[in-house]
XYZ file of C-alpha atoms in Angstrom:
326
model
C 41.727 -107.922 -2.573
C 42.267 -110.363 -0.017
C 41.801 -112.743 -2.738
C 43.809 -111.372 -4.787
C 46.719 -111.393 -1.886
C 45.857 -114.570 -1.290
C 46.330 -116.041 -5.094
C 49.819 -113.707 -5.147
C 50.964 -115.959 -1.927
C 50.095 -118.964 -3.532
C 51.543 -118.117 -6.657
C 54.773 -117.097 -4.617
C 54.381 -120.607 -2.742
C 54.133 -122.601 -5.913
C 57.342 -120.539 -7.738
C 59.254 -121.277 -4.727
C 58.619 -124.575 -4.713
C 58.894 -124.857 -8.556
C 62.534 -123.193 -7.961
C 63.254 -125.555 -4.502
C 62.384 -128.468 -7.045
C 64.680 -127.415 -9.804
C 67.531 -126.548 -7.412
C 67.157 -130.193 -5.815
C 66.620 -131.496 -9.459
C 69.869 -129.398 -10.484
C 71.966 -130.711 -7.430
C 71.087 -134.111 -7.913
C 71.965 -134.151 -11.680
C 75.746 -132.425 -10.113
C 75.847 -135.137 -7.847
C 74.844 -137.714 -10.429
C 77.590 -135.853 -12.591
C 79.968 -136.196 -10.083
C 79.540 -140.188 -9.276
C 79.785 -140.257 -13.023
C 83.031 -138.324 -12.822
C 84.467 -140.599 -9.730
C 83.419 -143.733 -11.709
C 85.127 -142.546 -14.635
C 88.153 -141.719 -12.420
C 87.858 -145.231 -10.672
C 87.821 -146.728 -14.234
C 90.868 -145.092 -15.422
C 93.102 -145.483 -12.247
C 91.875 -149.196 -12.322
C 92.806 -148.973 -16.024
C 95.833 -147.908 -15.158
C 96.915 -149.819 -12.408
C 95.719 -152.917 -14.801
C 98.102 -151.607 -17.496
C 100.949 -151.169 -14.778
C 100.373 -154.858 -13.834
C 100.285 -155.947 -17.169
C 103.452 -153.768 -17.598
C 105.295 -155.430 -14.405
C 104.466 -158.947 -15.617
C 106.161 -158.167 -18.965
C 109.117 -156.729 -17.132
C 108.938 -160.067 -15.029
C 108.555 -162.106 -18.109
C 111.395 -160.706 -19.530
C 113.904 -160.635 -16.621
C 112.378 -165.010 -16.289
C 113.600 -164.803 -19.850
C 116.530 -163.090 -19.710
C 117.582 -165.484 -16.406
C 116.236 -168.382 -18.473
C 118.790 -167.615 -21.285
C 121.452 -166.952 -18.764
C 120.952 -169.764 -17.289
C 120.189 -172.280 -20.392
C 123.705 -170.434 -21.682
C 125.611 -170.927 -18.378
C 124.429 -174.493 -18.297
C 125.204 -174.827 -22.055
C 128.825 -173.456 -20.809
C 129.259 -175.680 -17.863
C 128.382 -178.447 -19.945
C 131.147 -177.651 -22.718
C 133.584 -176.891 -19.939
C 132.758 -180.441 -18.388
C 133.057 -182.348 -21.898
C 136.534 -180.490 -22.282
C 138.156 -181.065 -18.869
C 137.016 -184.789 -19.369
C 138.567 -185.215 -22.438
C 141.783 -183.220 -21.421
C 141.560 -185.753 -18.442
C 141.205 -188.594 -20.714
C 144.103 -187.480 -22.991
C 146.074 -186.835 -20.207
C 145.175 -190.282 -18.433
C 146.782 -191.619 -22.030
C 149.339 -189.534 -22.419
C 150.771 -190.490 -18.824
C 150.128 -194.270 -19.732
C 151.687 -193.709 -22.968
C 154.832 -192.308 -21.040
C 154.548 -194.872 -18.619
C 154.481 -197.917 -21.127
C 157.499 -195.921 -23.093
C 159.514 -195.722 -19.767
C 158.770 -199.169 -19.159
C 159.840 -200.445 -22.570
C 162.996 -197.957 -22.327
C 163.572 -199.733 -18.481
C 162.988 -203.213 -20.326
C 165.142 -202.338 -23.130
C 167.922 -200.968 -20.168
C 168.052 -204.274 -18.610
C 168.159 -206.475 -21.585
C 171.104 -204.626 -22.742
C 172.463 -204.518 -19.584
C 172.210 -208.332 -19.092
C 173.916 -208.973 -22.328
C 176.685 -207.360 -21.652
C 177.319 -209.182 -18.271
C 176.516 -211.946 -20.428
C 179.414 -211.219 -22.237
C 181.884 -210.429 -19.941
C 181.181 -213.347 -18.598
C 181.676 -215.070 -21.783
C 185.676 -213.420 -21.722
C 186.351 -214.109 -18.304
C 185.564 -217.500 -18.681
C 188.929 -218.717 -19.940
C 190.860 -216.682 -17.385
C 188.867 -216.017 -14.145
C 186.301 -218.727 -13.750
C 185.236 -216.813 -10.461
C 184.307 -213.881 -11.666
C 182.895 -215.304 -15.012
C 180.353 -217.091 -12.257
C 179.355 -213.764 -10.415
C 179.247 -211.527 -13.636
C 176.796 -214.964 -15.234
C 174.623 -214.523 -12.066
C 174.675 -210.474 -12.319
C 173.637 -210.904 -16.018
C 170.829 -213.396 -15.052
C 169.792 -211.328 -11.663
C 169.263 -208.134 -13.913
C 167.236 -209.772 -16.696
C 166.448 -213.462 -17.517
C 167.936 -213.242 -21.063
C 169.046 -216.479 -23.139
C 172.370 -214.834 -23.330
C 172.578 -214.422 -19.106
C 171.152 -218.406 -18.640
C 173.897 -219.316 -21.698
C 176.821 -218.009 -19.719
C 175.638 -218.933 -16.390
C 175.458 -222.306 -17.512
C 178.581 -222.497 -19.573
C 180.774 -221.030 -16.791
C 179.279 -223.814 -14.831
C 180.153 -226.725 -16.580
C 183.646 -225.144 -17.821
C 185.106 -226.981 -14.868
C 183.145 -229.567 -13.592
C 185.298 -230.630 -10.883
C 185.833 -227.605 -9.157
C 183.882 -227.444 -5.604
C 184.587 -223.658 -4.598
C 187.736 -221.077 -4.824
C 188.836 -219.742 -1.666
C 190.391 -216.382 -1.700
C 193.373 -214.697 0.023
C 194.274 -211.537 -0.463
C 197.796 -211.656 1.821
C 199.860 -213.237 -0.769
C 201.321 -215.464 -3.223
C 200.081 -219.452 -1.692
C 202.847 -221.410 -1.443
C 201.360 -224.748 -0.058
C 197.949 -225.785 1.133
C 197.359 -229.059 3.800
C 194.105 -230.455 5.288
C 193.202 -231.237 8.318
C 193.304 -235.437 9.243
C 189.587 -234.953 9.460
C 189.040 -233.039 6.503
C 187.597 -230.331 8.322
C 190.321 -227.403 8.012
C 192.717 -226.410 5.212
C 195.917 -224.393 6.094
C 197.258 -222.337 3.065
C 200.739 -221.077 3.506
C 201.516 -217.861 1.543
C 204.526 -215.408 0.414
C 204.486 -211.901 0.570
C 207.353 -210.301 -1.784
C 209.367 -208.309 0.283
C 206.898 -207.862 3.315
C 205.838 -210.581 5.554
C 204.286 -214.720 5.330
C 202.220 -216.745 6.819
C 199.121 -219.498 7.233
C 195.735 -218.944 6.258
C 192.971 -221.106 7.985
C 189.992 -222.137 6.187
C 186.708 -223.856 6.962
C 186.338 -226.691 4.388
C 182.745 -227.365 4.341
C 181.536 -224.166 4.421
C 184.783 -222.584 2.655
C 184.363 -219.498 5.112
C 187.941 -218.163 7.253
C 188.451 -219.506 10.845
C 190.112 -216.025 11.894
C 190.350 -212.758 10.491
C 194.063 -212.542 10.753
C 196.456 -215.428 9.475
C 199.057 -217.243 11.605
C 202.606 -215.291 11.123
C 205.615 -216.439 10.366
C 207.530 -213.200 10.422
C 210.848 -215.608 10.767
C 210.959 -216.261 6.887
C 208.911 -217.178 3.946
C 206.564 -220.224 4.456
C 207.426 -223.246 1.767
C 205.140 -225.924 3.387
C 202.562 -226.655 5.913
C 201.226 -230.109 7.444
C 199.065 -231.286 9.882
C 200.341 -233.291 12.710
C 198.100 -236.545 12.667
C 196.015 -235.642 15.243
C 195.543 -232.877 13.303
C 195.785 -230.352 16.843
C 199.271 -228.941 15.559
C 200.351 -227.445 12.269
C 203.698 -227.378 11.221
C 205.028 -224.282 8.604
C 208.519 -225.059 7.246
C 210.561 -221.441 6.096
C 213.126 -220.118 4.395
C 214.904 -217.321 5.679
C 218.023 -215.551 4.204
C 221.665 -217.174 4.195
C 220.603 -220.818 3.633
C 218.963 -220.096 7.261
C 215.163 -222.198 7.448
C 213.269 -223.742 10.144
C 209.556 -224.973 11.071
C 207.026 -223.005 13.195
C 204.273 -225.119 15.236
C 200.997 -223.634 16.319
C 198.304 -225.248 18.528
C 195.321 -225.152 15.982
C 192.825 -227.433 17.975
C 190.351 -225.016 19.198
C 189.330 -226.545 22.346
C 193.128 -226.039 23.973
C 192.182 -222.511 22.627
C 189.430 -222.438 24.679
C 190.632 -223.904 27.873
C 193.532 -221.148 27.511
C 190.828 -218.781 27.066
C 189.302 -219.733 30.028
C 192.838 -219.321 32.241
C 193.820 -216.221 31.412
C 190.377 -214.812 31.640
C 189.807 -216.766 35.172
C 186.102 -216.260 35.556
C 182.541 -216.606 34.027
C 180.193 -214.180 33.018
C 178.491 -212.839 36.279
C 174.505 -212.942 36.120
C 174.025 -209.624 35.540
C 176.579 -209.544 32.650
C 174.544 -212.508 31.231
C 171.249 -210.828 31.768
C 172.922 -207.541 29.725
C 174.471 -210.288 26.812
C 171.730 -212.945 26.916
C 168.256 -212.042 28.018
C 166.212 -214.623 26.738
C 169.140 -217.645 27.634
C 169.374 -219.305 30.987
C 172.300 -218.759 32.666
C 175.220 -221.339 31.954
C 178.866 -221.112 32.837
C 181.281 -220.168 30.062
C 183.848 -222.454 31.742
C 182.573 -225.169 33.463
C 185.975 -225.452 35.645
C 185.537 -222.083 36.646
C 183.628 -220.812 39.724
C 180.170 -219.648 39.010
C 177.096 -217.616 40.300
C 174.888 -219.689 42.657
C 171.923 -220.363 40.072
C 169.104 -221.660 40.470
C 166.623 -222.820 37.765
C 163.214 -222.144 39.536
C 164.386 -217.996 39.703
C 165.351 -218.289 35.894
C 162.557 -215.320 35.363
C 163.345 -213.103 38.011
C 165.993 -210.803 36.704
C 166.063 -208.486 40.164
C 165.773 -208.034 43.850
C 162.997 -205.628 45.094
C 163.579 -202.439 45.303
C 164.016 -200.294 49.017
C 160.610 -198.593 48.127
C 158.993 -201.927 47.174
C 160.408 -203.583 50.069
C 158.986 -200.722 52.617
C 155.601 -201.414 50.804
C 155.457 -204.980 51.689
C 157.717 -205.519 54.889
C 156.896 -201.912 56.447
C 158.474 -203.208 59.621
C 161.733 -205.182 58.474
C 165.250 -203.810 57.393
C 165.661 -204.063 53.796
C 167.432 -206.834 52.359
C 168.525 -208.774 49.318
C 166.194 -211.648 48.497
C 168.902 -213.205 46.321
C 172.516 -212.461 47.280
C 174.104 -212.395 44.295
């Protein structure tokens, strides 16, 4: 019996075991099952993430070729806009020096025509006005260098060989002209209808008016004039109303004018009126004859006396006074 127990136990034992040994065989095929399971899991999410990558890098390689395109077509654009603006600048660089060279013709054209018909002008007043056949010759000439203007300059020039210059007056008919013993001055006596006469002095040489104003003769009508033979006096015969007529005499030589000058106005310039007039001119007296400032040549560049605030600066202790008088 006890044997019997004994073989029951041991059969117990060895089912239990048999059992323990299936269990551990059974959890270890679950577990193997399981890693299996997480593998396959690991697989597929690594499957997938692959796939998302490979998904991504087509979205990326298709936005790189989308921005490619954009850009190949932006560049393509920039390219055409960069070829049109320079040719609209080029046909606009010719176009202005199309309109440039036109204007310049038209200009050219302008003055030739323009010079030809001074030219002409010229050519009409020849006969009649030699003076102003001369200035229109030179306008024609001055405003284009046509054969027409150098024709007309040159025929108005040679019309009259002789003649050395015109001298105008516009106070009157000229009644008689005189020059001076030395040839220097001419008088030209002249009628004014119903108004008044008188003499008109001229430079020779340079054929420019001594005065602004001519000498009157308000006592008739000048018929002559003549230098005395010093030439200092000029003599105007008139003719007044009522078989009435006389002579007027002026003083013409200009240094009694002066010396009268220097009477009635009685004084020279002072220095400080000289300084205002002529700055960069050493003093000299007008009038010799005349009293003067006390100059001296070695001050010629000192145009002042010091002032009361220089003075105090250099002679603190001394009253002011003038280091040149006058």
């Amino acid at each position: 019996e006890r044997r019997l127990r004994k073989a029951a136990e041991d059969a117990r034992e060895a089912e239990q075991k048999r059992a323990e040994e299936a269990e551990a065989r059974r959890r270890a095929e679950l577990e193997r099952a399981e890693a299996e399971a997480r593998r396959a899991d690991e697989a597929q999410a690594r499957e997938r993430d692959a796939e998302a990558a490979a998904e991504r890098q087509k979205q990326l390689g298709r936005g790189f070729l989308i921005v490619a395109v954009v850009a190949v077509v932006l560049a393509a654009i920039s390219f055409g806009l960069a070829v049109w603006v320079n040719k609209a600048r080029q046909d606009a660089d010719v176009a202005a020096k199309t309109a440039l060279e036109a204007r310049k013709r038209a200009e050219d054209q302008s003055r030739i025509a323009e010079s030809r018909r001074l030219a002409a002008l010229s050519e009409a007043e020849r006969g009649k006005r030699l003076d102003r056949a001369l200035i229109l010759a030179v306008e024609a000439l001055r405003k284009e260098r046509t054969t027409e203007a150098r024709d007309s300059l040159f025929r108005a020039l040679v019309a009259r060989p002789g003649i050395v210059s015109f001298l105008h007056s516009n106070k009157g008919f000229v009644e008689s002209v005189a020059f001076s013993p030395d040839g220097k001055t001419l008088a030209a006596g002249f009628v004014v209808i119903g108004g008044s006469s008188g003499v008109v002095l001229w430079d020779a040489q340079w054929c420019t008016r001594l005065q602004a104003e001519p000498l009157p003769v308000a006592e008739g009508e000048v018929a002559s004039v003549a230098f005395s033979p010093d030439g200092k006096t000029l003599a105007a015969g008139y003719a007044a109303g009522g078989g009435r007529g006389g002579v007027v005499l002026w003083d013409v030589n200009f240094e009694t004018w002066k010396h009268r000058a220097g009477q009635i106005a009685n004084r020279n310039l002072s220095l400080y009126e000289w300084r205002q007039i002529f700055p960069d001119v050493t003093y000299r007296p007008t009038f010799p004859d005349l009293p003067s400032p006390n100059y001296d040549e070695r001050y010629k560049d000192i145009a002042r006396n010091l002032t009361r605030a220089e003075w105090r600066r250099y002679f603190p202790d001394e009253p002011y006074r003038k280091t040149f008088d006058n």
